[in-house]
Short mmCIF file of C-alpha atoms and ligand atoms in Angstrom, two decimals:
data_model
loop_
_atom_site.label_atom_id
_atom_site.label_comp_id
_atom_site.label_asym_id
_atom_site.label_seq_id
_atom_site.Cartn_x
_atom_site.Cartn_y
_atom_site.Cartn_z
CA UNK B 1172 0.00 0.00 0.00
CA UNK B 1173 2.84 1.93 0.86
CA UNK B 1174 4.17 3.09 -2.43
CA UNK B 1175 7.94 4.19 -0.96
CA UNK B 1176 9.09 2.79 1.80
CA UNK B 1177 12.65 4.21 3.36
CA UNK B 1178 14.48 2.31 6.10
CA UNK B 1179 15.40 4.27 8.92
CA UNK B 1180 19.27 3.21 9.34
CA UNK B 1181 22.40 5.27 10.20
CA UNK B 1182 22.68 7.72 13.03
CA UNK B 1183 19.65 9.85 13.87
CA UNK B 1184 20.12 13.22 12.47
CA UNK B 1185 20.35 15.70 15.66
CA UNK B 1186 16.97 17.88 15.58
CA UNK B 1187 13.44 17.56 16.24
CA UNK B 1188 13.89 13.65 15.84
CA UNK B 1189 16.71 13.05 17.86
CA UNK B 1190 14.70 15.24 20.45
CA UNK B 1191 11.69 13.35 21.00
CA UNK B 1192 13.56 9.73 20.68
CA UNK B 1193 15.87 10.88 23.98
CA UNK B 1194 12.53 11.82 25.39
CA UNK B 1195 11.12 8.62 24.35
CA UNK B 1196 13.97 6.67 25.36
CA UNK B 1197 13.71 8.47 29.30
CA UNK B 1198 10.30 7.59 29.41
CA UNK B 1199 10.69 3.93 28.41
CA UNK B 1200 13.53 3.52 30.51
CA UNK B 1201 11.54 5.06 33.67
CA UNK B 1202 8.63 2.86 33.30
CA UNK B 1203 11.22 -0.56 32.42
CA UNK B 1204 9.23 -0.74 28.75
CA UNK B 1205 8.90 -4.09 27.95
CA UNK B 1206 12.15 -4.35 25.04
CA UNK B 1207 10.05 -5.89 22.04
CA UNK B 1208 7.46 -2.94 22.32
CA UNK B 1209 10.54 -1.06 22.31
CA UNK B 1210 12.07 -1.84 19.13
CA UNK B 1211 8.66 -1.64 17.61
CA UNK B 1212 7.84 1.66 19.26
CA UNK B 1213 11.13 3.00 18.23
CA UNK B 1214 10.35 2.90 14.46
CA UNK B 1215 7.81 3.91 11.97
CA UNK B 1216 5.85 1.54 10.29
CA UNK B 1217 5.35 3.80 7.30
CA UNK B 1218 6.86 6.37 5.34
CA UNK B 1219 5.76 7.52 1.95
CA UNK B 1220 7.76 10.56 -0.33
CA UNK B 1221 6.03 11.61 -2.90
CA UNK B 1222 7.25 14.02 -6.11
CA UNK B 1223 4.10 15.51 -8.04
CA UNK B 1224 3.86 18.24 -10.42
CA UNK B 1225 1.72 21.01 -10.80
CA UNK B 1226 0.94 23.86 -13.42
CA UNK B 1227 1.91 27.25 -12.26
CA UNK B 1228 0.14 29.99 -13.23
CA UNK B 1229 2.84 31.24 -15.61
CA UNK B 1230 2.04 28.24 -17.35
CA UNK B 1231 5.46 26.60 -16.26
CA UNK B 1232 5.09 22.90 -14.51
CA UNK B 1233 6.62 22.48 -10.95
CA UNK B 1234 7.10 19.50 -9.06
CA UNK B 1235 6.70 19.61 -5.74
CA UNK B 1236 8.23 16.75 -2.81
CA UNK B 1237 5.09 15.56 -0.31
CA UNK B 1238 5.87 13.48 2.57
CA UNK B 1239 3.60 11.24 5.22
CA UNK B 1240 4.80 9.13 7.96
CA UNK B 1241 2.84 7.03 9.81
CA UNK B 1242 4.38 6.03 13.15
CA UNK B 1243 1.71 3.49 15.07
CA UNK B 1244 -1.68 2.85 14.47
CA UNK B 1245 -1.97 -0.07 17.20
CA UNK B 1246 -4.70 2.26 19.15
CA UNK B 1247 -6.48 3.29 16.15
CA UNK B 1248 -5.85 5.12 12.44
CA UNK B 1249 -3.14 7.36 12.23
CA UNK B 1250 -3.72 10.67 13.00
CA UNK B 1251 -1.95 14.21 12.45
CA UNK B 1252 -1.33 17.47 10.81
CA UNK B 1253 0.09 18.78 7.01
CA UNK B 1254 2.81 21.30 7.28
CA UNK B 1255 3.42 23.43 4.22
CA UNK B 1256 7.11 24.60 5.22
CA UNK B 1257 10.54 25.00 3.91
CA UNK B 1258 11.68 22.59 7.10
CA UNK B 1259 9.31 19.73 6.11
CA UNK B 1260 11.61 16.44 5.51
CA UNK B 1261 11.49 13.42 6.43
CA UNK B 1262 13.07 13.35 9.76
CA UNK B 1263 11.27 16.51 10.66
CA UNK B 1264 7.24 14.48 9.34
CA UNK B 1265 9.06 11.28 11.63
CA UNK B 1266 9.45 13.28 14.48
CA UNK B 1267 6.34 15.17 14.61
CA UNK B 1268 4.34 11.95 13.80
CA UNK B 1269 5.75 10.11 16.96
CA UNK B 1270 4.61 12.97 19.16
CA UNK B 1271 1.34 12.67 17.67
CA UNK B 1272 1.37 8.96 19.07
CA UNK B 1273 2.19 9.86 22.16
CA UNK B 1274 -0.18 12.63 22.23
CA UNK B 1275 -3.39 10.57 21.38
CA UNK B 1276 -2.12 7.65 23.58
CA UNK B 1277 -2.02 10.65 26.54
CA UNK B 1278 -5.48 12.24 25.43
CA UNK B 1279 -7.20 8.23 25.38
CA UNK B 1280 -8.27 8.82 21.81
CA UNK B 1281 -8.88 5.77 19.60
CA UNK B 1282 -6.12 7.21 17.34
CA UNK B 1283 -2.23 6.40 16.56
CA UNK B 1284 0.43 9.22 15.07
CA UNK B 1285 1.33 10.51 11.80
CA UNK B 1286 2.41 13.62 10.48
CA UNK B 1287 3.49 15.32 6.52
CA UNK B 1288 3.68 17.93 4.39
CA UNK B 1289 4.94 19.41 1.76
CA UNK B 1290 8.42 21.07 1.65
CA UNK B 1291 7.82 24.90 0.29
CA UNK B 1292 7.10 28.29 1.46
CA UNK B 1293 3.62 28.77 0.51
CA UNK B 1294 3.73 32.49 0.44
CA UNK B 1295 5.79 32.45 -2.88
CA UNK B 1296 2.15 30.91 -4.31
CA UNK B 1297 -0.76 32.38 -5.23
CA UNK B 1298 -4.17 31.39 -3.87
CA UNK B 1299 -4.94 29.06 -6.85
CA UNK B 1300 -1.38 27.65 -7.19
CA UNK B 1301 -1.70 26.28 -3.35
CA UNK B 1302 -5.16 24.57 -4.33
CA UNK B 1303 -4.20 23.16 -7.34
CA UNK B 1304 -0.56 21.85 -5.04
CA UNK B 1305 -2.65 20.86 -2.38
CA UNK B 1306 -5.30 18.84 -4.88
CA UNK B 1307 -2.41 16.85 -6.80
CA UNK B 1308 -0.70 16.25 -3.24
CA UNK B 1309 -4.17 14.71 -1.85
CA UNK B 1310 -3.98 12.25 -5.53
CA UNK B 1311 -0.77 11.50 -4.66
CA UNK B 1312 -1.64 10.70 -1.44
CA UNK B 1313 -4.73 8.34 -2.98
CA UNK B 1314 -5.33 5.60 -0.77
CA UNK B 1315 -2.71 5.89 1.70
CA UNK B 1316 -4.72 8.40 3.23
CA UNK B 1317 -8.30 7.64 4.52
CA UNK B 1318 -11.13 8.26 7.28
CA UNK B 1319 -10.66 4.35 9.33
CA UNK B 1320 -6.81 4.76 7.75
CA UNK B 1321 -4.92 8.27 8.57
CA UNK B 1322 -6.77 11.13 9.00
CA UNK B 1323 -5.00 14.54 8.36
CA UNK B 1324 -5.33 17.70 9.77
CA UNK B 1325 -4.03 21.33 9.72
CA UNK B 1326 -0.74 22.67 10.80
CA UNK B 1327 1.51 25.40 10.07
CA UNK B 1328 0.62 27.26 7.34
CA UNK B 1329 -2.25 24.67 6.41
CA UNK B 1330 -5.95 25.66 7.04
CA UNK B 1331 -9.21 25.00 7.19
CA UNK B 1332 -9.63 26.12 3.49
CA UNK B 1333 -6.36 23.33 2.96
CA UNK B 1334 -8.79 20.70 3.93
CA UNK B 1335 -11.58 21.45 2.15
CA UNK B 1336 -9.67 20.73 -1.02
CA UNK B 1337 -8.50 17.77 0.66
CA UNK B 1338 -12.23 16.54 1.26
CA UNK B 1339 -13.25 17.62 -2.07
CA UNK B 1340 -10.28 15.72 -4.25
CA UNK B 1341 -10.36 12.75 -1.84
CA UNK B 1342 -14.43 12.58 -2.45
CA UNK B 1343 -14.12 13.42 -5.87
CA UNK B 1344 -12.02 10.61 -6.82
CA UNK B 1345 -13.98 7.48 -5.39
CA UNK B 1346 -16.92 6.05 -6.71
CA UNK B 1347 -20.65 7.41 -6.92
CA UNK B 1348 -21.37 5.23 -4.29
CA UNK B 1349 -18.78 5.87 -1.72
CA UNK B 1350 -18.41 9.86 -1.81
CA UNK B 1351 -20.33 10.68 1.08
CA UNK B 1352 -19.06 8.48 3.06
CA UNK B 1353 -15.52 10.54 3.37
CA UNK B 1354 -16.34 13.43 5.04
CA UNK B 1355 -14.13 12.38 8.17
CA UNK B 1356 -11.05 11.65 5.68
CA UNK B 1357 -9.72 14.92 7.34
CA UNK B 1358 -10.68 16.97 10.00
CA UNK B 1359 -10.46 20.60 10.50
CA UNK B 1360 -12.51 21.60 7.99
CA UNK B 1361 -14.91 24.86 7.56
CA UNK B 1362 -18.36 24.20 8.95
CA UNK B 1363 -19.90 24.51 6.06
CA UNK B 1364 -17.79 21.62 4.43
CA UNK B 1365 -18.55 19.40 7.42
CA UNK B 1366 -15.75 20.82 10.28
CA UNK B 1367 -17.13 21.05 13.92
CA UNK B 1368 -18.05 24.26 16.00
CA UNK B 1369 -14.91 25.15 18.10
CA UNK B 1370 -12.32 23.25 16.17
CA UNK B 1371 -10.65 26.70 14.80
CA UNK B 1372 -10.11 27.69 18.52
CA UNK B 1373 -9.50 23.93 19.81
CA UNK B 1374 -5.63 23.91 20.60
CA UNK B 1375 -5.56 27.69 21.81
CA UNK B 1376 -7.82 26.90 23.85
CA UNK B 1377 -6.71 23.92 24.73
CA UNK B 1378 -3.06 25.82 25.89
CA UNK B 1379 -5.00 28.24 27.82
CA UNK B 1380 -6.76 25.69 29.87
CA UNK B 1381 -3.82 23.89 30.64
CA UNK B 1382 -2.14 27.22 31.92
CA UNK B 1383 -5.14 28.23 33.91
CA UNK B 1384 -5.25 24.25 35.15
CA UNK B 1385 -1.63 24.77 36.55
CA UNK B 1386 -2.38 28.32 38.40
CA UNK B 1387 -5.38 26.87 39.87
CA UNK B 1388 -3.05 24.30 41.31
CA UNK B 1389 -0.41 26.80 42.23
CA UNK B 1390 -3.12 29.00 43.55
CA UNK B 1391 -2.35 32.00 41.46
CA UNK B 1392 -4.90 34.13 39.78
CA UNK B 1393 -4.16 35.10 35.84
CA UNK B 1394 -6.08 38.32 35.87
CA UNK B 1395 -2.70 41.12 35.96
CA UNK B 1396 -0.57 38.28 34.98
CA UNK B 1397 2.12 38.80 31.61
CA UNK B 1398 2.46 35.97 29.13
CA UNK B 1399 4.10 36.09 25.75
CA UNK B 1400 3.43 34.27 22.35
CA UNK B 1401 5.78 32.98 19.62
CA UNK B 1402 4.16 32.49 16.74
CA UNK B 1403 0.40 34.29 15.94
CA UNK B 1404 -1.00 31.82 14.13
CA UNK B 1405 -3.76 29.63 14.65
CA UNK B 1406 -2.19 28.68 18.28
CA UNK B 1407 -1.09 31.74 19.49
CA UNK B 1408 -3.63 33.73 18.84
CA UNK B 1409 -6.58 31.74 20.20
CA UNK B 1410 -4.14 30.84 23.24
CA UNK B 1411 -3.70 34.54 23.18
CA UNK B 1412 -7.51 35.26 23.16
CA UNK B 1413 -8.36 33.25 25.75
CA UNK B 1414 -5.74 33.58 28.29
CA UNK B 1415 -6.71 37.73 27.60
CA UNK B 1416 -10.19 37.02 28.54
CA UNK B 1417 -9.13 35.94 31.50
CA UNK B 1418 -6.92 38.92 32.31
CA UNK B 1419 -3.89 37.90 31.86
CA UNK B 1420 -1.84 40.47 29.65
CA UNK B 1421 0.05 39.66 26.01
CA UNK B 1422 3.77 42.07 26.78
CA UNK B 1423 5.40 40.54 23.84
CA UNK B 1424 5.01 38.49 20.98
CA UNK B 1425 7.18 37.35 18.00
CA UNK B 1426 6.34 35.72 14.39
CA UNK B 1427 8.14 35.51 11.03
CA UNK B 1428 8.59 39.15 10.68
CA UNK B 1429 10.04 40.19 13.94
CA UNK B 1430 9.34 40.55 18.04
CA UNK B 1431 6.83 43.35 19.25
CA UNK B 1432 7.02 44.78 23.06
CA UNK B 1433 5.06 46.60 24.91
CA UNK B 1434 5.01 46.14 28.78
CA UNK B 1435 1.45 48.11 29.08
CA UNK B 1436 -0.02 45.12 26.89
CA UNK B 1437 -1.08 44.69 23.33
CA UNK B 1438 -4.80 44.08 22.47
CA UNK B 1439 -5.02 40.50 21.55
CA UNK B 1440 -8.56 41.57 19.38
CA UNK B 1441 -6.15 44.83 17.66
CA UNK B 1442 -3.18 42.80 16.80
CA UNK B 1443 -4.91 39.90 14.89
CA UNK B 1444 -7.12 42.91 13.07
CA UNK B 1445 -3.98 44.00 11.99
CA UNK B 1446 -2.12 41.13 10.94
CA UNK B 1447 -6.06 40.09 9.07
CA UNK B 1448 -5.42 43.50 6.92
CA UNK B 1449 -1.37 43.17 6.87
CA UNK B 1450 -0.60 39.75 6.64
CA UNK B 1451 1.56 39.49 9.51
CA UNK B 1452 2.13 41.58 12.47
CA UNK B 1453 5.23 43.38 10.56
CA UNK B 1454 4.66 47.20 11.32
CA UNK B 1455 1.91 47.30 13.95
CA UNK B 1456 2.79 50.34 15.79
CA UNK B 1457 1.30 50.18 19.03
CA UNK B 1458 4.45 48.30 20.23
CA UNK B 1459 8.63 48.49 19.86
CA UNK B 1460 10.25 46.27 17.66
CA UNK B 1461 12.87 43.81 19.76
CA UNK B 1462 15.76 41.81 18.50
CA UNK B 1463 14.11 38.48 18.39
CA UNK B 1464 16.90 37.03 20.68
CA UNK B 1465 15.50 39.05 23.29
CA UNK B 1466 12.08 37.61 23.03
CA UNK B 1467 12.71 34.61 25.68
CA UNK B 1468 14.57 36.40 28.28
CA UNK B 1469 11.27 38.95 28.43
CA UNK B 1470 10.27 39.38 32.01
CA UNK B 1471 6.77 37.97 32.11
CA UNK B 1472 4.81 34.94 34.32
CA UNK B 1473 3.67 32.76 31.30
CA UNK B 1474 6.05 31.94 28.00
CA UNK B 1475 4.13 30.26 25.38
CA UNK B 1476 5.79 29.04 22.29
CA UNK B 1477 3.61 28.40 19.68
CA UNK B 1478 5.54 28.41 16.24
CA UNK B 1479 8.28 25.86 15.61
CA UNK B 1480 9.92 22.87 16.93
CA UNK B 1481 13.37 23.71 18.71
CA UNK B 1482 13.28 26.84 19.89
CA UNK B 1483 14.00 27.13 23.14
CA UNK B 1484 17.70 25.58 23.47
CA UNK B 1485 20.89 25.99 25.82
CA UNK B 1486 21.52 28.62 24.31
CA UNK B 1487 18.52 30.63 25.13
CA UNK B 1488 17.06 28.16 28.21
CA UNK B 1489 19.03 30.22 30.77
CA UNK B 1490 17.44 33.87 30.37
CA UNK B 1491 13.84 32.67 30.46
CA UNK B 1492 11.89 34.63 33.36
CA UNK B 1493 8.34 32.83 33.16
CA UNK B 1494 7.61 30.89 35.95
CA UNK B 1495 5.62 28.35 33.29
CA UNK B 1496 6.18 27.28 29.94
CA UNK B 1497 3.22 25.96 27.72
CA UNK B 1498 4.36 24.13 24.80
CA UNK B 1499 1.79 25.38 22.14
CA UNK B 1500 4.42 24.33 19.77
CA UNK B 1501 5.12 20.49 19.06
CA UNK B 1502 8.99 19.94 19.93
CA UNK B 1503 9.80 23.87 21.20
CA UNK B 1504 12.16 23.03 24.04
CA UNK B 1505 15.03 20.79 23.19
CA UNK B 1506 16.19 18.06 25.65
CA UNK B 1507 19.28 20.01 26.89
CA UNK B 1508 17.26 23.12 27.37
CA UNK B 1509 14.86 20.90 29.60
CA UNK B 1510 17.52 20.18 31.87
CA UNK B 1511 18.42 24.08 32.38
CA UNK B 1512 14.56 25.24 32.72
CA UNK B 1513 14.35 21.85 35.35
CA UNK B 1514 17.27 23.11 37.38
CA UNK B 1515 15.74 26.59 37.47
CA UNK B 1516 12.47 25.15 38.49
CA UNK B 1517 10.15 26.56 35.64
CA UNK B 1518 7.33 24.17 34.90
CA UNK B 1519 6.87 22.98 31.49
CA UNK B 1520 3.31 21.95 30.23
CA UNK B 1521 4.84 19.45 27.77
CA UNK B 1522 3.64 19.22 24.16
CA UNK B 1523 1.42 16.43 24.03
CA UNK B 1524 -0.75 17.77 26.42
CA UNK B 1525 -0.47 21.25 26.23
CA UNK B 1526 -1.53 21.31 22.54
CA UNK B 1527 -3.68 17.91 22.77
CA UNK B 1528 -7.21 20.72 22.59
CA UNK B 1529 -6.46 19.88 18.53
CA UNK B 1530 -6.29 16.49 17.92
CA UNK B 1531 -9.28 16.36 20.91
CA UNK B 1532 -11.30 18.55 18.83
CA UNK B 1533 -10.47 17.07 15.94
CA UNK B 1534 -11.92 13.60 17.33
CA UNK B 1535 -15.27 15.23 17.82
CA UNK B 1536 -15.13 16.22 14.42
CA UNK B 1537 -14.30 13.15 13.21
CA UNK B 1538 -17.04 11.06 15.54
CA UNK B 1539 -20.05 13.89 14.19
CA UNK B 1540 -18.99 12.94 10.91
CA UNK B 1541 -19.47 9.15 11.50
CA UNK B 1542 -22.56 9.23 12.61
CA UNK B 1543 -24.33 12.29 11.77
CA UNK B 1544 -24.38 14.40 14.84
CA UNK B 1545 -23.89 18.32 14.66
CA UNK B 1546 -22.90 19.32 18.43
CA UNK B 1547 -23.18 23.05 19.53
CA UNK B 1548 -20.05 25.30 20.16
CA UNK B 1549 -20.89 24.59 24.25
CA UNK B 1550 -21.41 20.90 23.80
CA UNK B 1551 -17.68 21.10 22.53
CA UNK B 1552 -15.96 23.58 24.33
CA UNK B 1553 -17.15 21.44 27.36
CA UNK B 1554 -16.50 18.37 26.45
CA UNK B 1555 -13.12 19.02 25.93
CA UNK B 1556 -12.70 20.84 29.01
CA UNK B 1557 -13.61 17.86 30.48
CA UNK B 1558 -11.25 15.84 28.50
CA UNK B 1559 -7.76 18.03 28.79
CA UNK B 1560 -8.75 17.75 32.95
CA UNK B 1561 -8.63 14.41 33.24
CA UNK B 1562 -5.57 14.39 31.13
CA UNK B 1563 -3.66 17.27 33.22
CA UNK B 1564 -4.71 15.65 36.40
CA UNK B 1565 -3.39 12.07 35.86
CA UNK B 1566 0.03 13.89 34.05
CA UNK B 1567 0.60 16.06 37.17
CA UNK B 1568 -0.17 13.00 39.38
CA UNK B 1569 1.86 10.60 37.79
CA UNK B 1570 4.59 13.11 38.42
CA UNK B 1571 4.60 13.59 41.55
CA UNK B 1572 4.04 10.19 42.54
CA UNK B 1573 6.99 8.81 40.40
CA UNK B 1574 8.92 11.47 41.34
CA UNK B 1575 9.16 12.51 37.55
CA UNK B 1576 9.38 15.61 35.33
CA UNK B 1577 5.48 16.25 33.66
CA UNK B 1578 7.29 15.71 30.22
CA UNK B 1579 7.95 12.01 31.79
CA UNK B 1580 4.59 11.83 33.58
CA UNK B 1581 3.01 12.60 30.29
CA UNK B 1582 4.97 10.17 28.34
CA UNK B 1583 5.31 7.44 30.37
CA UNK B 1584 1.13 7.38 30.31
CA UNK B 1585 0.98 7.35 26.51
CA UNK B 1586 3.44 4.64 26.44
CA UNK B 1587 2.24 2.36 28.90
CA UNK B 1588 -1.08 2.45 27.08
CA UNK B 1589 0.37 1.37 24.10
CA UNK B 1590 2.45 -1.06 25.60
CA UNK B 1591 -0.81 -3.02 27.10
CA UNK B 1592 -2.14 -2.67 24.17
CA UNK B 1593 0.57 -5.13 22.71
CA UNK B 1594 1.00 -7.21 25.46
CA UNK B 1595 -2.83 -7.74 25.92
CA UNK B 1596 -3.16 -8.33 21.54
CA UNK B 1597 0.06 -10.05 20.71
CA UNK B 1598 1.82 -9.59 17.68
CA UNK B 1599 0.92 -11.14 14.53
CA UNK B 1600 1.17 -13.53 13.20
P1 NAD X 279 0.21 28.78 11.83
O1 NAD X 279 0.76 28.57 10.49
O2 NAD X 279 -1.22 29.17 11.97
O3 NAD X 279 1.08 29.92 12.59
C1 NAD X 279 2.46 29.83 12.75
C2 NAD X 279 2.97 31.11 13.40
O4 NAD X 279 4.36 30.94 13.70
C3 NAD X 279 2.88 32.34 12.49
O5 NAD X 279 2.53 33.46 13.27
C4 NAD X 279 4.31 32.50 11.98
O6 NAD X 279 4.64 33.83 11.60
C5 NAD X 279 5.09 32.04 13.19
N1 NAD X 279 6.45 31.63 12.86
C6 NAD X 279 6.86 30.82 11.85
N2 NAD X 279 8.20 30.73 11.86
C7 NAD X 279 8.63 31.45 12.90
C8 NAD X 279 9.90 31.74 13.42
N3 NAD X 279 11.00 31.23 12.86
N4 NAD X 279 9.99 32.54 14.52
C9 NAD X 279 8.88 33.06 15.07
N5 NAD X 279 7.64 32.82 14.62
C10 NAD X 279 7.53 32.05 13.55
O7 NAD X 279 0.53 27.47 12.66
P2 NAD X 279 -0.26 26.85 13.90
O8 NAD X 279 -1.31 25.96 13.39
O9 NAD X 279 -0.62 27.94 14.86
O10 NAD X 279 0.86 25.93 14.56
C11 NAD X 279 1.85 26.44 15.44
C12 NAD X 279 2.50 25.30 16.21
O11 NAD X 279 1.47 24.60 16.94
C13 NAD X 279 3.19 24.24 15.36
O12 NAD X 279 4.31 23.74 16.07
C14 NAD X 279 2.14 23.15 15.25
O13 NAD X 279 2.71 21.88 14.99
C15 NAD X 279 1.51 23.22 16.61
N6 NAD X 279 0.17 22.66 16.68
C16 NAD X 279 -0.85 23.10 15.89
C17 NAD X 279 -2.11 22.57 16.00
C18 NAD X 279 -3.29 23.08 15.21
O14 NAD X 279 -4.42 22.63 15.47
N7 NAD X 279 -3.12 24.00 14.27
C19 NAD X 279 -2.35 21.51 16.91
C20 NAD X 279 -1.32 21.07 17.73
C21 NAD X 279 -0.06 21.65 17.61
#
């Protein structure tokens, strides 16, 4: 089914996927994993490159490199985002795909990991050029992808408009017969095109429960308290929005174009009215322009990365002020910053759970889909309160009964899961 498969041998390249193997690796050694799930954990079971071309609108043909990896799928179909980015390889789709196992394992979903992408910078594209990309990618794709198979989902630079196309190519190209039963192929999708009330805001929100969840249990209150934001995308903004409601207040906050201060506080609503009419936050005037190496060491309460993988690293680890880190980001803080942020005592909200709102949201999607149901914007929102609680409790519990770091806790819950699940099944044949 898999049409290229590449072996993963040699030394792992150092990055995002030697990152979340050493995390892996702690975990499993923590909880004594059982060594066969180990080597089976270790891997994944598919990886698929694909080269397509596509008509520009000069008229000239392009061909374009696609990737998806599919780490596990022993708790259900793979499951993760599309990344349109000039970092997407494989290494960086193998990575991201194991923390999505990890991440459903954590959140109980009936869902394994995967993750892809295609490797450009969609901004040098027009609006038609990324649909037509984005259609041929889906055919290329063709059956490797599916809704009881891998379901994507949007990342960076990927939207809800990106999987509409997805929906409509994938439908397009079965039978008569079959079409409408694909509308859970991806999730994410406009409402109109059958997405789910509060999946746009799912993950934001998601990272702003999670921080409010931890200064309940450090008894702190977040109305007067600063937080910044890297990255104002989809993440940081809704993170943004609802830590803002809550009075908390944004001091600084950096994305492609640059870092903005201003210790008085920058209106969450203003900014992303600007960046709507500007197309980034380059030149919004109501704050200063930083040096973007400044943007960690600003002195605030909350630091919320929410951009990129690896960017919080020894080299930056020691200047960071917050007295809480939420990992909107999958992969922000690298291993050896870890240690440093440890030894300073700053909590992290790891990445699987901090950012777990998505995929939740995107499994109430996925289930209306399936069997008809349109839920209400409060039927959501509260069911997935519901769901990140449970989660944050038994992370935070874990850790202080093990006497382990919450990035532990939260993987050594997603792995034992998985490794009952193959202990309790076998392994075929
Ligand atoms: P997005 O494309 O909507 O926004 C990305 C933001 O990051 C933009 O503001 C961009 O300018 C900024 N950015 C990019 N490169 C940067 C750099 N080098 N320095 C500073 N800022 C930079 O993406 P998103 O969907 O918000 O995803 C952000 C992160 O959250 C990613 O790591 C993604 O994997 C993770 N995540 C997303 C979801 C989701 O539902 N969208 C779910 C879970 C995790």
């Amino acid at each position: 089914m898999i049409s290229e498969t590449i072996k993963q041998d040699g030394p792992v390249k150092q990055g995002m996927l030697a990152n979340v193997m050493r995390q892996f690796e702690h975990a499993a050694d923590s909880i004594e994993l059982n060594p066969n799930i180990r080597k089976i954990l270790s891997i994944t079971n598919n990886e698929l490159v694909v080269h397509f071309p596509v008509k520009m609108d000069s008229g000239e043909i392009e061909v374009f490199t696609g990737y998806r990896v599919q780490h596990n799928n022993a708790l259900g179909p793979y499951k993760g985002g599309l990344r349109y980015h000039p970092t997407v390889d494989l290494d960086a789709a193998r990575a991201l795909a194991m923390w999505m196992t990890w991440k459903t394992a954590l959140a109980g979903l009936p869902y394994g990991g995967a993750k892809g992408g295609i490797q450009i910078d969609p901004k040098k594209y027009s609006s038609a050029e990324l649909e037509r990309i984005t259609r041929r990618f889906t055919y290329a794709l063709g059956d490797n992808i599916g809704p009881e198979l891998d379901i994507p989902a949007p990342d960076v630079n990927t939207n809800s408009q990106t999987m509409a196309w997805i929906l409509d190519t994938y439908m397009s190209t079965r039978t008569p017969n079959e079409r409408s039963k694909n509308l859970h192929v991806v999730t994410g999708k406009p409402i109109g095109a059958g997405g789910s009330e509060g999946r746009d805001r799912a993950t934001g929100f998601g990272v702003f429960l999670t921080v409010k969840f931890w200064a309940e249990q450090e008894k702190l209150d977040l109305k007067g308290k600063t937080f910044i934001v890297q990255g104002f995308g989809n993440v940081g903004y809704w993170a943004s929005w609802f830590l803002e409601r809550e009075g908390a207040k944004l001091i600084a906050v950096q994305d492609v174009t640059g870092t903005y201060y201003n210790k008085e506080g920058i209106s969450v609503d203003a900014l992303n009215d600007y960046q709507k009419s500007a197309g980034s936050l380059e030149g919004y005037s109501n704050a200063t322009l930083m040096a973007n190496d400044k943007f960690f060491g600003t002195d605030c309460d909350i630091c919320i990365p929410a951009a990129l993988g690896n960017q919080i690293t020894a080299s930056n680890a020691h200047v960071i002020k917050a007295k809480v880190i939420a990992e909107g980001a999958n992969g922000p803080t690298d291993i050896d910053a870890e240690e440093v942020l440890l030894q300073k005592d700053i909590t992290i909200i790891p990445d699987i759970l901090c950012n777990s709102g998505g995929v939740i949201g995107s499994y109430f999607e996925w289930l209306q889909n399936r069997n008809g149901e349109i839920w209400t914007m409060e039927e959501v929102m509260e069911k997935l309160e519901k769901k990140l609680k449970t989660s944050f409790d038994r992370v935070m519990s874990v850790s202080q009964e093990r006497g382990v770091d919450t990035r532990t806790a939260a993987f050594m819950i997603a792995i034992e899961r998985l490794e009952q699940a193959y202990l309790q099944r076998g392994i075929f044949p």
